[in-house]
Amino acid sequence: MSISDTLIVELDQEAPATRKALERVPDDKLAWKPHEKSMPLGRLATHIAEVPAWGKVTIAQDTLALDSSFEPTILGSVSEVLDLFDKNVSMFRELLTTTPDEEFARTWAMTHSGKEVFADNKLSVVRRMVMNHLVHHRGQLSVYLRLNDVPLPMTYGPSADETGGF
């Protein structure tokens, strides 16, 4: 099994679970945040929708240069978030189908203001900064949803809200 095939299996498991959580985000709570230092619910949902696109940035480029002009995307509805998520998952999955194993051994680096922040092989970056990052923020989203009394979907098994007959 190729590296891409392994990543596609994982993406095909994590993306639907993530989409189910995003579908639960209430449109009227996009500005809500649990703490003044936390990002708003709508920004968190948008960030989650953006994460699969980082797979393309990692695979298609060897370097990402960050600068202080970054402006976070703010979408105005859950429908827009879901559309972006679906587009990015599809694009990432399609790219994986054509990525040879040797590409994952290449070094990828992130820089900020001309200085290297970190560098690692592309496989490690895809695993940590795309796949694990997606799961991490889905967990964060589940806390936001719980604090707003939104029933949580099943992820790896039944949630307290959906027992699935267990």
PDB file of C-alpha atoms in Angstrom:
ATOM      1  CA  MET A   1       0.000   0.000   0.000  1.00  0.00           C
ATOM      2  CA  SER A   2       1.391   3.424  -0.918  1.00  0.00           C
ATOM      3  CA  ILE A   3       1.724   6.327   1.493  1.00  0.00           C
ATOM      4  CA  SER A   4      -1.037   8.149  -0.385  1.00  0.00           C
ATOM      5  CA  ASP A   5      -3.353   5.145  -0.135  1.00  0.00           C
ATOM      6  CA  THR A   6      -2.835   5.065   3.634  1.00  0.00           C
ATOM      7  CA  LEU A   7      -3.531   8.789   3.939  1.00  0.00           C
ATOM      8  CA  ILE A   8      -6.651   8.497   1.753  1.00  0.00           C
ATOM      9  CA  VAL A   9      -8.047   5.780   4.044  1.00  0.00           C
ATOM     10  CA  GLU A  10      -7.528   8.075   7.017  1.00  0.00           C
ATOM     11  CA  LEU A  11      -8.967  11.114   5.224  1.00  0.00           C
ATOM     12  CA  ASP A  12     -12.007   9.075   4.177  1.00  0.00           C
ATOM     13  CA  GLN A  13     -12.626   8.278   7.860  1.00  0.00           C
ATOM     14  CA  GLU A  14     -11.885  11.681   9.396  1.00  0.00           C
ATOM     15  CA  ALA A  15     -13.515  13.978   6.832  1.00  0.00           C
ATOM     16  CA  PRO A  16     -17.089  12.642   7.214  1.00  0.00           C
ATOM     17  CA  ALA A  17     -16.819  12.761  11.023  1.00  0.00           C
ATOM     18  CA  THR A  18     -15.548  16.324  10.810  1.00  0.00           C
ATOM     19  CA  ARG A  19     -18.284  17.321   8.376  1.00  0.00           C
ATOM     20  CA  LYS A  20     -20.941  15.946  10.758  1.00  0.00           C
ATOM     21  CA  ALA A  21     -19.573  18.168  13.527  1.00  0.00           C
ATOM     22  CA  LEU A  22     -19.458  21.204  11.223  1.00  0.00           C
ATOM     23  CA  GLU A  23     -23.085  20.575  10.209  1.00  0.00           C
ATOM     24  CA  ARG A  24     -24.065  21.036  13.875  1.00  0.00           C
ATOM     25  CA  VAL A  25     -22.646  24.569  14.124  1.00  0.00           C
ATOM     26  CA  PRO A  26     -25.576  26.958  14.720  1.00  0.00           C
ATOM     27  CA  ASP A  27     -25.623  29.861  12.234  1.00  0.00           C
ATOM     28  CA  ASP A  28     -26.769  32.200  15.008  1.00  0.00           C
ATOM     29  CA  LYS A  29     -23.723  31.372  17.187  1.00  0.00           C
ATOM     30  CA  LEU A  30     -20.884  32.127  14.737  1.00  0.00           C
ATOM     31  CA  ALA A  31     -19.667  35.058  16.852  1.00  0.00           C
ATOM     32  CA  TRP A  32     -19.828  33.089  20.133  1.00  0.00           C
ATOM     33  CA  LYS A  33     -16.597  32.210  21.932  1.00  0.00           C
ATOM     34  CA  PRO A  34     -16.019  30.502  25.276  1.00  0.00           C
ATOM     35  CA  HIS A  35     -13.339  32.951  26.417  1.00  0.00           C
ATOM     36  CA  GLU A  36     -12.021  36.331  25.320  1.00  0.00           C
ATOM     37  CA  LYS A  37      -8.755  34.689  24.183  1.00  0.00           C
ATOM     38  CA  SER A  38     -10.590  32.021  22.166  1.00  0.00           C
ATOM     39  CA  MET A  39     -11.455  32.307  18.507  1.00  0.00           C
ATOM     40  CA  PRO A  40     -15.138  32.718  17.685  1.00  0.00           C
ATOM     41  CA  LEU A  41     -17.102  29.598  16.754  1.00  0.00           C
ATOM     42  CA  GLY A  42     -17.486  30.735  13.134  1.00  0.00           C
ATOM     43  CA  ARG A  43     -13.752  31.329  12.773  1.00  0.00           C
ATOM     44  CA  LEU A  44     -12.989  27.917  14.303  1.00  0.00           C
ATOM     45  CA  ALA A  45     -15.397  26.230  11.874  1.00  0.00           C
ATOM     46  CA  THR A  46     -13.834  28.122   8.948  1.00  0.00           C
ATOM     47  CA  HIS A  47     -10.341  27.178  10.129  1.00  0.00           C
ATOM     48  CA  ILE A  48     -11.365  23.521  10.178  1.00  0.00           C
ATOM     49  CA  ALA A  49     -12.705  23.895   6.626  1.00  0.00           C
ATOM     50  CA  GLU A  50      -9.360  25.392   5.544  1.00  0.00           C
ATOM     51  CA  VAL A  51      -7.109  22.706   7.042  1.00  0.00           C
ATOM     52  CA  PRO A  52      -7.465  20.095   4.242  1.00  0.00           C
ATOM     53  CA  ALA A  53      -6.161  22.707   1.761  1.00  0.00           C
ATOM     54  CA  TRP A  54      -2.893  22.707   3.701  1.00  0.00           C
ATOM     55  CA  GLY A  55      -2.319  19.247   2.227  1.00  0.00           C
ATOM     56  CA  LYS A  56      -1.922  20.844  -1.187  1.00  0.00           C
ATOM     57  CA  VAL A  57       0.349  23.544   0.224  1.00  0.00           C
ATOM     58  CA  THR A  58       2.519  20.824   1.758  1.00  0.00           C
ATOM     59  CA  ILE A  59       2.638  18.475  -1.209  1.00  0.00           C
ATOM     60  CA  ALA A  60       2.819  21.014  -4.050  1.00  0.00           C
ATOM     61  CA  GLN A  61       5.334  23.367  -2.412  1.00  0.00           C
ATOM     62  CA  ASP A  62       8.579  22.893  -0.533  1.00  0.00           C
ATOM     63  CA  THR A  63       8.259  26.109   1.500  1.00  0.00           C
ATOM     64  CA  LEU A  64       5.529  28.241   2.992  1.00  0.00           C
ATOM     65  CA  ALA A  65       6.518  31.818   3.790  1.00  0.00           C
ATOM     66  CA  LEU A  66       4.281  33.430   6.387  1.00  0.00           C
ATOM     67  CA  ASP A  67       4.201  37.148   6.957  1.00  0.00           C
ATOM     68  CA  SER A  68       2.363  39.622   9.140  1.00  0.00           C
ATOM     69  CA  SER A  69      -0.169  40.484   6.425  1.00  0.00           C
ATOM     70  CA  PHE A  70      -2.180  37.298   7.059  1.00  0.00           C
ATOM     71  CA  GLU A  71      -5.883  37.986   7.447  1.00  0.00           C
ATOM     72  CA  PRO A  72      -8.044  35.088   8.649  1.00  0.00           C
ATOM     73  CA  THR A  73     -10.978  34.120   6.477  1.00  0.00           C
ATOM     74  CA  ILE A  74     -14.346  34.768   8.083  1.00  0.00           C
ATOM     75  CA  LEU A  75     -17.289  33.039   6.424  1.00  0.00           C
ATOM     76  CA  GLY A  76     -20.834  34.188   7.093  1.00  0.00           C
ATOM     77  CA  SER A  77     -22.744  30.915   7.269  1.00  0.00           C
ATOM     78  CA  VAL A  78     -22.408  27.233   8.031  1.00  0.00           C
ATOM     79  CA  SER A  79     -23.371  26.537   4.421  1.00  0.00           C
ATOM     80  CA  GLU A  80     -20.299  28.456   3.243  1.00  0.00           C
ATOM     81  CA  VAL A  81     -18.128  26.574   5.744  1.00  0.00           C
ATOM     82  CA  LEU A  82     -19.425  23.209   4.500  1.00  0.00           C
ATOM     83  CA  ASP A  83     -18.886  24.196   0.859  1.00  0.00           C
ATOM     84  CA  LEU A  84     -15.283  25.204   1.596  1.00  0.00           C
ATOM     85  CA  PHE A  85     -14.644  22.037   3.600  1.00  0.00           C
ATOM     86  CA  ASP A  86     -16.050  19.795   0.847  1.00  0.00           C
ATOM     87  CA  LYS A  87     -14.018  21.603  -1.813  1.00  0.00           C
ATOM     88  CA  ASN A  88     -10.786  21.351   0.173  1.00  0.00           C
ATOM     89  CA  VAL A  89     -11.258  17.693   1.131  1.00  0.00           C
ATOM     90  CA  SER A  90     -11.989  16.799  -2.495  1.00  0.00           C
ATOM     91  CA  MET A  91      -8.969  18.721  -3.755  1.00  0.00           C
ATOM     92  CA  PHE A  92      -6.652  17.179  -1.137  1.00  0.00           C
ATOM     93  CA  ARG A  93      -7.952  13.671  -1.814  1.00  0.00           C
ATOM     94  CA  GLU A  94      -7.515  14.087  -5.575  1.00  0.00           C
ATOM     95  CA  LEU A  95      -3.951  15.339  -5.099  1.00  0.00           C
ATOM     96  CA  LEU A  96      -3.137  12.360  -2.890  1.00  0.00           C
ATOM     97  CA  THR A  97      -4.181   9.950  -5.659  1.00  0.00           C
ATOM     98  CA  THR A  98      -1.335  11.259  -7.846  1.00  0.00           C
ATOM     99  CA  THR A  99       1.399  11.843  -5.260  1.00  0.00           C
ATOM    100  CA  PRO A 100       4.269   9.320  -5.397  1.00  0.00           C
ATOM    101  CA  ASP A 101       5.820   8.011  -2.171  1.00  0.00           C
ATOM    102  CA  GLU A 102       9.130   9.750  -2.853  1.00  0.00           C
ATOM    103  CA  GLU A 103       7.441  13.170  -2.680  1.00  0.00           C
ATOM    104  CA  PHE A 104       6.647  12.534   0.984  1.00  0.00           C
ATOM    105  CA  ALA A 105      10.356  12.141   1.759  1.00  0.00           C
ATOM    106  CA  ARG A 106      11.145  15.644   0.509  1.00  0.00           C
ATOM    107  CA  THR A 107      11.727  18.397   3.051  1.00  0.00           C
ATOM    108  CA  TRP A 108       9.070  21.033   3.614  1.00  0.00           C
ATOM    109  CA  ALA A 109       9.759  24.208   5.564  1.00  0.00           C
ATOM    110  CA  MET A 110       7.730  27.036   7.056  1.00  0.00           C
ATOM    111  CA  THR A 111       9.359  30.433   7.334  1.00  0.00           C
ATOM    112  CA  HIS A 112       8.297  33.679   8.956  1.00  0.00           C
ATOM    113  CA  SER A 113       9.938  36.987   8.090  1.00  0.00           C
ATOM    114  CA  GLY A 114      12.689  35.094   6.289  1.00  0.00           C
ATOM    115  CA  LYS A 115      13.528  32.806   9.236  1.00  0.00           C
ATOM    116  CA  GLU A 116      12.785  29.095   9.303  1.00  0.00           C
ATOM    117  CA  VAL A 117      10.127  28.224  11.877  1.00  0.00           C
ATOM    118  CA  PHE A 118      10.402  24.489  11.280  1.00  0.00           C
ATOM    119  CA  ALA A 119      11.249  21.947   8.630  1.00  0.00           C
ATOM    120  CA  ASP A 120      10.440  18.260   8.313  1.00  0.00           C
ATOM    121  CA  ASN A 121       9.681  15.651   5.674  1.00  0.00           C
ATOM    122  CA  LYS A 122       6.386  16.145   3.880  1.00  0.00           C
ATOM    123  CA  LEU A 123       4.857  12.988   5.307  1.00  0.00           C
ATOM    124  CA  SER A 124       5.379  14.244   8.859  1.00  0.00           C
ATOM    125  CA  VAL A 125       3.988  17.637   7.924  1.00  0.00           C
ATOM    126  CA  VAL A 126       0.882  16.124   6.285  1.00  0.00           C
ATOM    127  CA  ARG A 127       0.309  13.875   9.296  1.00  0.00           C
ATOM    128  CA  ARG A 128       0.804  16.580  11.936  1.00  0.00           C
ATOM    129  CA  MET A 129      -0.233  19.840  10.279  1.00  0.00           C
ATOM    130  CA  VAL A 130      -3.119  18.464   8.221  1.00  0.00           C
ATOM    131  CA  MET A 131      -4.517  15.208   9.563  1.00  0.00           C
ATOM    132  CA  ASN A 132      -3.768  15.599  13.288  1.00  0.00           C
ATOM    133  CA  HIS A 133      -4.543  19.312  13.135  1.00  0.00           C
ATOM    134  CA  LEU A 134      -7.963  18.549  11.651  1.00  0.00           C
ATOM    135  CA  VAL A 135      -8.748  16.072  14.434  1.00  0.00           C
ATOM    136  CA  HIS A 136      -7.435  18.463  17.104  1.00  0.00           C
ATOM    137  CA  HIS A 137      -9.717  21.282  16.009  1.00  0.00           C
ATOM    138  CA  ARG A 138     -12.679  18.915  15.601  1.00  0.00           C
ATOM    139  CA  GLY A 139     -12.196  18.098  19.285  1.00  0.00           C
ATOM    140  CA  GLN A 140     -12.092  21.796  20.092  1.00  0.00           C
ATOM    141  CA  LEU A 141     -15.267  22.279  18.054  1.00  0.00           C
ATOM    142  CA  SER A 142     -16.993  19.540  20.045  1.00  0.00           C
ATOM    143  CA  VAL A 143     -16.313  21.486  23.245  1.00  0.00           C
ATOM    144  CA  TYR A 144     -17.735  24.667  21.699  1.00  0.00           C
ATOM    145  CA  LEU A 145     -20.822  22.743  20.583  1.00  0.00           C
ATOM    146  CA  ARG A 146     -21.279  21.106  23.987  1.00  0.00           C
ATOM    147  CA  LEU A 147     -21.051  24.505  25.709  1.00  0.00           C
ATOM    148  CA  ASN A 148     -23.894  25.646  23.446  1.00  0.00           C
ATOM    149  CA  ASP A 149     -26.030  22.574  24.228  1.00  0.00           C
ATOM    150  CA  VAL A 150     -25.679  21.264  20.666  1.00  0.00           C
ATOM    151  CA  PRO A 151     -25.893  17.445  20.496  1.00  0.00           C
ATOM    152  CA  LEU A 152     -22.587  15.909  19.410  1.00  0.00           C
ATOM    153  CA  PRO A 153     -22.451  13.426  16.545  1.00  0.00           C
ATOM    154  CA  MET A 154     -20.783  10.049  16.797  1.00  0.00           C
ATOM    155  CA  THR A 155     -17.101  10.180  15.872  1.00  0.00           C
ATOM    156  CA  TYR A 156     -15.195   6.999  16.754  1.00  0.00           C
ATOM    157  CA  GLY A 157     -18.160   5.541  18.538  1.00  0.00           C
ATOM    158  CA  PRO A 158     -21.321   6.711  20.245  1.00  0.00           C
ATOM    159  CA  SER A 159     -21.450  10.138  21.815  1.00  0.00           C
ATOM    160  CA  ALA A 160     -23.432  10.891  24.945  1.00  0.00           C
ATOM    161  CA  ASP A 161     -26.043  12.385  22.598  1.00  0.00           C
ATOM    162  CA  GLU A 162     -26.178   9.592  20.016  1.00  0.00           C
ATOM    163  CA  THR A 163     -25.819   6.187  21.566  1.00  0.00           C
ATOM    164  CA  GLY A 164     -26.372   4.357  18.291  1.00  0.00           C
ATOM    165  CA  GLY A 165     -28.286   1.658  20.140  1.00  0.00           C
ATOM    166  CA  PHE A 166     -25.471   0.900  22.593  1.00  0.00           C
TER     167      PHE A 166
END
